């Protein structure tokens, strides 16, 4: 549908955004029309509304899919060259609205891949956005060579987001991966860069160059997950580094669309598998000292137990120094007086509780 008649031909009365019926919030067609306003200030406000109203907190609404089609259709409009403040990154750096709109498309494409228990949106609305992925991919692909590096980088992020959980588009992975190098990837802010690298490594692509050169420890750790780095000393070091940094505890709370909480589901299991117990125990001591309760989500407890005591517990041979230190760390941080209570059978500490049985304190019925 042509951009000029899209707003007029869409029946906006049957679709809603997050604040449907609120007279103080602009309607979806008003928000979309303002994106192409001659006033740059109104364009900037419309961009905020696109995030906060049409895609509120990552939610998918019945108005989201029509908005996706409109945004994809107007990306090459000269009015999207207006400089605006980006949603992420430095607030003193302005980017073309075109780049910011690609970032919005990326967010929508990522959030529609969330599992049902984490996704905000009715199935029909999510399906409508999923149906838009081929056209969004083609639009982003056309922008990949944009002379503005901000636009080119955001186009790459959108391309990769369109391919998440999309087997019907899997044949595009190779061409998207071919553009995922150098300035295009480096130009993304940290969150979309992590998402891009997680996508590439999950598809089996070699992300060694990113692991070796990226300035951010989370991005380096994501790149270290690539099968190509499974035996890499530098890759193991990247995983241990990100888990032992002062901000690691807070980062545990971060949920990445499609991938979930990568610290507990990806980084920690990979570190347990790859690192020696001597190197792993000091990292766990730091991480578990101030980690929030969510750190105990996942199966890493069982992995850690198998790593430390492969022949069962208690071991036949005398405890090594690393094993003894690990038991002290588990007793203090996992089952100590200040430790969060175990809440369900999915708690990672379930596999560790008999290592220090006197310290295991439960909250609720773990046999249910």
Short mmCIF file of C-alpha atoms in Angstrom, two decimals:
data_model
loop_
_atom_site.label_atom_id
_atom_site.label_comp_id
_atom_site.label_asym_id
_atom_site.label_seq_id
_atom_site.Cartn_x
_atom_site.Cartn_y
_atom_site.Cartn_z
CA UNK A 1 0.00 0.00 0.00
CA UNK A 2 1.37 3.47 -0.88
CA UNK A 3 2.41 5.64 2.01
CA UNK A 4 0.15 8.49 0.86
CA UNK A 5 -3.07 6.57 1.27
CA UNK A 6 -2.06 4.07 3.96
CA UNK A 7 -3.41 6.15 6.84
CA UNK A 8 -6.67 6.86 5.04
CA UNK A 9 -7.29 3.28 3.93
CA UNK A 10 -6.53 1.63 7.27
CA UNK A 11 -9.55 1.20 9.54
CA UNK A 12 -8.07 2.57 12.74
CA UNK A 13 -11.35 2.15 14.60
CA UNK A 14 -10.77 -1.59 14.89
CA UNK A 15 -7.18 -1.45 16.19
CA UNK A 16 -5.89 -0.07 19.47
CA UNK A 17 -2.66 1.00 21.09
CA UNK A 18 -1.76 0.75 24.78
CA UNK A 19 -3.85 3.76 25.82
CA UNK A 20 -6.98 3.20 23.74
CA UNK A 21 -9.79 5.54 24.76
CA UNK A 22 -7.56 7.98 26.66
CA UNK A 23 -8.42 11.46 25.30
CA UNK A 24 -5.05 12.80 26.43
CA UNK A 25 -3.10 10.37 24.27
CA UNK A 26 -2.88 10.82 20.48
CA UNK A 27 -4.40 8.16 18.25
CA UNK A 28 -2.24 5.82 16.20
CA UNK A 29 -2.83 7.66 12.87
CA UNK A 30 -2.03 10.97 14.58
CA UNK A 31 1.25 9.54 15.87
CA UNK A 32 2.20 8.12 12.48
CA UNK A 33 1.27 11.27 10.58
CA UNK A 34 3.38 13.34 12.98
CA UNK A 35 6.44 11.27 12.10
CA UNK A 36 6.44 13.10 8.75
CA UNK A 37 5.56 16.52 10.13
CA UNK A 38 7.53 19.53 8.94
CA UNK A 39 8.25 20.40 12.57
CA UNK A 40 11.21 18.40 13.89
CA UNK A 41 9.97 18.75 17.46
CA UNK A 42 6.68 17.08 16.59
CA UNK A 43 8.56 14.31 14.80
CA UNK A 44 10.62 13.69 17.92
CA UNK A 45 7.49 13.53 20.08
CA UNK A 46 5.87 11.13 17.61
CA UNK A 47 8.91 8.87 17.89
CA UNK A 48 8.49 8.79 21.67
CA UNK A 49 4.80 7.99 21.25
CA UNK A 50 5.67 5.20 18.86
CA UNK A 51 7.70 3.57 21.64
CA UNK A 52 5.58 4.50 24.63
CA UNK A 53 2.09 4.14 23.16
CA UNK A 54 2.11 1.86 20.09
CA UNK A 55 4.82 -0.48 21.48
CA UNK A 56 4.47 0.29 25.19
CA UNK A 57 7.08 -1.58 27.28
CA UNK A 58 7.69 -3.98 24.42
CA UNK A 59 4.01 -4.83 24.12
CA UNK A 60 2.34 -5.85 20.87
CA UNK A 61 -1.09 -4.30 20.25
CA UNK A 62 -3.55 -4.48 17.40
CA UNK A 63 -2.23 -1.10 16.18
CA UNK A 64 1.39 -2.25 16.19
CA UNK A 65 1.32 -4.22 12.92
CA UNK A 66 -0.29 -1.38 10.89
CA UNK A 67 2.30 0.95 12.39
CA UNK A 68 5.07 -1.44 11.33
CA UNK A 69 3.82 -1.39 7.74
CA UNK A 70 3.61 2.40 7.74
CA UNK A 71 7.07 2.91 9.23
CA UNK A 72 8.64 0.48 6.77
CA UNK A 73 6.92 2.28 3.89
CA UNK A 74 8.14 5.77 4.83
CA UNK A 75 11.76 4.99 5.72
CA UNK A 76 13.03 6.36 2.42
CA UNK A 77 11.01 9.57 2.76
CA UNK A 78 13.37 12.61 2.93
CA UNK A 79 11.53 13.83 6.01
CA UNK A 80 12.98 10.90 7.97
CA UNK A 81 16.39 12.57 7.71
CA UNK A 82 15.42 14.97 10.51
CA UNK A 83 17.83 14.64 13.43
CA UNK A 84 16.23 13.37 16.65
CA UNK A 85 17.36 12.08 20.05
CA UNK A 86 17.74 8.29 19.98
CA UNK A 87 15.93 6.07 22.45
CA UNK A 88 19.20 4.57 23.66
CA UNK A 89 22.76 5.72 23.93
CA UNK A 90 24.12 9.21 24.44
CA UNK A 91 21.44 11.87 24.67
CA UNK A 92 23.78 14.55 23.35
CA UNK A 93 24.15 12.70 20.03
CA UNK A 94 21.33 13.07 17.54
CA UNK A 95 20.62 10.61 14.74
CA UNK A 96 18.41 10.68 11.66
CA UNK A 97 14.81 9.80 12.40
CA UNK A 98 15.32 7.06 9.81
CA UNK A 99 17.83 5.33 12.09
CA UNK A 100 15.57 5.73 15.12
CA UNK A 101 12.63 4.22 13.21
CA UNK A 102 14.78 1.24 12.24
CA UNK A 103 15.59 0.84 15.93
CA UNK A 104 11.85 0.79 16.67
CA UNK A 105 11.26 -1.85 14.01
CA UNK A 106 14.08 -3.88 15.53
CA UNK A 107 12.42 -3.77 18.92
CA UNK A 108 9.07 -4.94 17.54
CA UNK A 109 10.68 -7.74 15.53
CA UNK A 110 12.59 -8.89 18.63
CA UNK A 111 9.63 -8.84 21.00
CA UNK A 112 7.39 -10.92 18.75
CA UNK A 113 9.85 -13.80 19.22
CA UNK A 114 9.34 -13.90 22.98
CA UNK A 115 7.77 -17.07 24.40
CA UNK A 116 4.15 -16.82 25.48
CA UNK A 117 4.93 -16.47 29.18
CA UNK A 118 7.10 -13.38 28.59
CA UNK A 119 5.40 -11.76 25.62
CA UNK A 120 2.91 -8.92 26.02
CA UNK A 121 0.30 -9.22 23.29
CA UNK A 122 -2.57 -11.27 21.95
CA UNK A 123 -1.65 -14.08 19.52
CA UNK A 124 -3.51 -12.46 16.59
CA UNK A 125 -1.63 -9.18 17.04
CA UNK A 126 1.70 -10.98 17.29
CA UNK A 127 0.88 -13.02 14.18
CA UNK A 128 0.12 -9.83 12.25
CA UNK A 129 3.55 -8.46 13.14
CA UNK A 130 5.23 -11.74 12.27
CA UNK A 131 3.57 -11.62 8.86
CA UNK A 132 5.28 -8.28 8.26
CA UNK A 133 8.78 -9.66 8.74
CA UNK A 134 9.57 -10.38 5.05
CA UNK A 135 8.71 -6.84 3.99
CA UNK A 136 10.52 -5.30 6.96
CA UNK A 137 13.59 -7.40 6.15
CA UNK A 138 13.58 -6.23 2.53
CA UNK A 139 13.27 -2.61 3.64
CA UNK A 140 16.14 -2.93 6.12
CA UNK A 141 18.27 -4.77 3.60
CA UNK A 142 17.88 -1.86 1.19
CA UNK A 143 19.14 0.49 3.93
CA UNK A 144 22.24 -1.55 4.77
CA UNK A 145 24.44 0.56 2.46
CA UNK A 146 23.07 3.94 3.58
CA UNK A 147 25.85 6.55 3.59
CA UNK A 148 24.97 7.49 7.16
CA UNK A 149 26.68 4.91 9.43
CA UNK A 150 23.94 5.25 12.06
CA UNK A 151 21.30 4.22 9.52
CA UNK A 152 23.43 1.39 8.11
CA UNK A 153 24.06 -0.01 11.60
CA UNK A 154 20.40 0.13 12.62
CA UNK A 155 19.45 -1.52 9.33
CA UNK A 156 21.72 -4.43 10.23
CA UNK A 157 20.06 -4.71 13.64
CA UNK A 158 16.64 -4.81 12.00
CA UNK A 159 17.72 -7.42 9.47
CA UNK A 160 18.97 -9.74 12.20
CA UNK A 161 15.86 -9.17 14.34
CA UNK A 162 13.62 -10.18 11.44
CA UNK A 163 15.41 -13.52 11.21
CA UNK A 164 14.96 -14.50 14.86
CA UNK A 165 12.67 -17.48 15.24
CA UNK A 166 11.76 -17.20 11.56
CA UNK A 167 12.58 -20.49 9.79
CA UNK A 168 10.81 -19.22 6.68
CA UNK A 169 13.52 -16.55 6.38
CA UNK A 170 16.48 -18.75 7.36
CA UNK A 171 17.86 -18.54 3.83
CA UNK A 172 18.68 -14.88 4.50
CA UNK A 173 20.97 -15.61 7.46
CA UNK A 174 24.12 -15.90 5.37
CA UNK A 175 23.65 -12.54 3.67
CA UNK A 176 22.80 -10.87 7.00
CA UNK A 177 25.87 -12.42 8.61
CA UNK A 178 28.02 -11.16 5.75
CA UNK A 179 27.13 -7.59 6.72
CA UNK A 180 27.66 -8.19 10.44
CA UNK A 181 31.23 -7.04 10.67
CA UNK A 182 33.33 -3.95 11.14
CA UNK A 183 31.66 -0.56 11.46
CA UNK A 184 28.13 -1.80 10.79
CA UNK A 185 28.06 -3.95 13.94
CA UNK A 186 30.25 -1.65 16.01
CA UNK A 187 27.90 1.25 15.27
CA UNK A 188 25.04 -0.34 17.18
CA UNK A 189 24.46 0.57 20.84
CA UNK A 190 25.28 -2.10 23.39
CA UNK A 191 21.85 -3.74 23.72
CA UNK A 192 21.21 -4.25 19.98
CA UNK A 193 24.86 -5.25 19.60
CA UNK A 194 24.40 -7.98 22.20
CA UNK A 195 21.23 -9.08 20.42
CA UNK A 196 23.02 -9.15 17.07
CA UNK A 197 25.92 -11.20 18.40
CA UNK A 198 23.62 -13.59 20.27
CA UNK A 199 21.73 -14.16 17.02
CA UNK A 200 24.87 -14.80 14.99
CA UNK A 201 26.45 -17.19 17.47
CA UNK A 202 23.16 -19.08 17.93
CA UNK A 203 23.15 -19.70 14.17
CA UNK A 204 26.67 -21.09 14.37
CA UNK A 205 28.55 -18.14 12.87
CA UNK A 206 32.08 -17.34 14.01
CA UNK A 207 32.05 -14.23 16.24
CA UNK A 208 35.70 -14.42 17.26
CA UNK A 209 36.51 -10.99 15.83
CA UNK A 210 33.84 -9.40 18.00
CA UNK A 211 35.10 -11.26 21.07
CA UNK A 212 38.61 -9.98 20.44
CA UNK A 213 37.81 -6.34 19.68
CA UNK A 214 34.52 -5.19 21.21
CA UNK A 215 34.96 -2.73 24.09
CA UNK A 216 31.98 -4.04 26.10
CA UNK A 217 32.36 -7.13 28.32
CA UNK A 218 28.77 -8.30 27.77
CA UNK A 219 29.17 -8.20 23.99
CA UNK A 220 32.51 -10.03 24.25
CA UNK A 221 30.91 -12.71 26.42
CA UNK A 222 28.05 -13.10 23.94
CA UNK A 223 30.59 -13.55 21.16
CA UNK A 224 32.50 -16.09 23.26
CA UNK A 225 29.43 -18.37 23.17
CA UNK A 226 30.07 -19.13 19.50
CA UNK A 227 30.96 -22.80 18.88
CA UNK A 228 34.12 -21.51 17.24
CA UNK A 229 35.26 -20.24 20.64
CA UNK A 230 34.33 -23.31 22.67
CA UNK A 231 37.97 -24.22 23.28
CA UNK A 232 39.31 -20.68 23.33
CA UNK A 233 41.17 -19.51 26.42
CA UNK A 234 40.26 -15.95 25.51
CA UNK A 235 36.60 -16.96 25.20
CA UNK A 236 36.59 -18.57 28.64
CA UNK A 237 38.29 -15.48 30.04
CA UNK A 238 35.59 -13.26 28.50
CA UNK A 239 32.86 -15.28 30.20
CA UNK A 240 34.59 -15.23 33.59
CA UNK A 241 35.25 -11.51 33.26
CA UNK A 242 31.64 -10.56 32.61
CA UNK A 243 30.42 -12.69 35.53
CA UNK A 244 32.87 -11.13 37.98
CA UNK A 245 32.53 -7.45 37.09
CA UNK A 246 30.96 -5.21 39.77
CA UNK A 247 27.86 -4.63 37.63
CA UNK A 248 27.29 -8.33 36.91
CA UNK A 249 24.75 -8.71 39.71
CA UNK A 250 22.50 -6.02 38.27
CA UNK A 251 22.96 -7.29 34.73
CA UNK A 252 21.48 -10.62 35.82
CA UNK A 253 18.08 -8.94 35.80
CA UNK A 254 18.27 -8.00 32.15
CA UNK A 255 15.99 -9.98 29.88
CA UNK A 256 16.94 -10.07 26.21
CA UNK A 257 14.04 -10.68 23.80
CA UNK A 258 14.00 -14.23 22.45
CA UNK A 259 17.08 -15.21 24.50
CA UNK A 260 15.82 -14.41 27.99
CA UNK A 261 18.18 -13.75 30.93
CA UNK A 262 21.44 -14.61 29.19
CA UNK A 263 23.56 -14.39 32.34
CA UNK A 264 21.87 -17.43 33.92
CA UNK A 265 20.85 -19.27 30.74
CA UNK A 266 24.00 -18.74 28.66
CA UNK A 267 26.99 -17.08 30.31
CA UNK A 268 27.04 -18.98 33.60
CA UNK A 269 26.42 -22.46 32.11
CA UNK A 270 29.10 -21.85 29.47
CA UNK A 271 31.60 -20.67 32.09
CA UNK A 272 30.87 -23.74 34.24
CA UNK A 273 31.44 -26.00 31.24
CA UNK A 274 34.63 -24.37 30.00
CA UNK A 275 36.53 -23.04 33.01
CA UNK A 276 38.55 -25.03 35.49
CA UNK A 277 37.13 -25.23 39.00
CA UNK A 278 40.10 -23.25 40.30
CA UNK A 279 39.20 -20.34 37.99
CA UNK A 280 35.46 -20.71 38.43
CA UNK A 281 35.14 -20.64 42.22
CA UNK A 282 36.51 -17.10 42.77
CA UNK A 283 34.13 -15.81 40.10
CA UNK A 284 31.15 -17.47 41.76
CA UNK A 285 32.21 -16.01 45.09
CA UNK A 286 32.08 -12.50 43.60
CA UNK A 287 28.91 -13.04 41.56
CA UNK A 288 26.82 -14.63 44.31
CA UNK A 289 27.84 -12.11 46.97
CA UNK A 290 25.44 -9.45 45.75
CA UNK A 291 23.38 -11.19 43.07
CA UNK A 292 19.58 -10.75 43.14
CA UNK A 293 17.38 -13.83 43.71
CA UNK A 294 16.84 -14.17 39.95
CA UNK A 295 20.40 -15.49 39.66
CA UNK A 296 19.07 -18.85 40.83
CA UNK A 297 16.84 -19.30 37.79
CA UNK A 298 18.01 -22.03 35.46
CA UNK A 299 19.82 -25.35 35.61
CA UNK A 300 23.32 -24.09 36.31
CA UNK A 301 23.27 -25.65 39.79
CA UNK A 302 23.13 -29.16 38.34
CA UNK A 303 25.87 -28.26 35.88
CA UNK A 304 28.05 -26.91 38.68
CA UNK A 305 27.54 -30.03 40.79
CA UNK A 306 28.55 -32.28 37.91
CA UNK A 307 31.57 -30.10 37.21
CA UNK A 308 32.78 -30.17 40.80
CA UNK A 309 31.87 -33.75 41.68
CA UNK A 310 31.72 -35.79 38.46
CA UNK A 311 31.92 -39.09 40.36
CA UNK A 312 29.25 -38.17 42.90
CA UNK A 313 29.14 -36.60 46.32
CA UNK A 314 30.77 -37.11 48.69
CA UNK A 315 33.80 -37.99 46.57
CA UNK A 316 35.84 -41.08 47.33
CA UNK A 317 39.07 -39.10 47.25
CA UNK A 318 39.79 -36.27 49.71
CA UNK A 319 38.38 -32.91 48.70
CA UNK A 320 40.65 -30.71 46.64
CA UNK A 321 41.23 -27.11 47.67
CA UNK A 322 38.91 -25.90 44.91
CA UNK A 323 36.15 -28.33 45.93
CA UNK A 324 36.40 -27.32 49.57
CA UNK A 325 36.35 -23.62 48.68
CA UNK A 326 33.33 -24.18 46.44
CA UNK A 327 31.43 -25.82 49.28
CA UNK A 328 32.22 -22.81 51.47
CA UNK A 329 30.95 -20.44 48.76
CA UNK A 330 27.77 -22.46 48.33
CA UNK A 331 27.16 -22.64 52.07
CA UNK A 332 27.67 -18.90 52.56
CA UNK A 333 25.97 -17.44 49.49
CA UNK A 334 23.40 -20.02 48.43
CA UNK A 335 22.21 -21.25 51.83
CA UNK A 336 23.51 -18.71 54.33
CA UNK A 337 21.39 -16.67 56.72
CA UNK A 338 21.20 -13.78 54.24
CA UNK A 339 20.48 -15.94 51.19
CA UNK A 340 17.11 -15.64 49.42
CA UNK A 341 14.75 -18.52 50.17
CA UNK A 342 14.27 -21.26 47.61
CA UNK A 343 10.91 -20.80 45.96
CA UNK A 344 10.33 -23.68 43.56
CA UNK A 345 11.73 -26.81 42.02
CA UNK A 346 13.21 -24.66 39.26
CA UNK A 347 15.67 -23.07 41.67
CA UNK A 348 19.25 -23.81 40.62
CA UNK A 349 20.11 -24.56 44.26
CA UNK A 350 17.90 -27.65 44.26
CA UNK A 351 20.86 -29.57 42.81
CA UNK A 352 23.19 -28.19 45.50
CA UNK A 353 21.09 -28.48 48.65
CA UNK A 354 22.45 -31.80 49.89
CA UNK A 355 26.00 -30.45 49.66
CA UNK A 356 25.22 -28.28 52.70
CA UNK A 357 21.91 -29.75 53.96
CA UNK A 358 21.91 -27.89 57.22
CA UNK A 359 21.78 -24.61 55.35
CA UNK A 360 19.00 -25.35 52.85
CA UNK A 361 15.99 -23.22 53.74
CA UNK A 362 12.90 -23.63 51.57
CA UNK A 363 9.93 -21.41 50.82
CA UNK A 364 6.89 -23.47 49.88
CA UNK A 365 6.43 -27.06 48.80
CA UNK A 366 9.27 -28.10 46.52
CA UNK A 367 7.72 -31.48 45.79
CA UNK A 368 4.69 -30.02 43.97
#
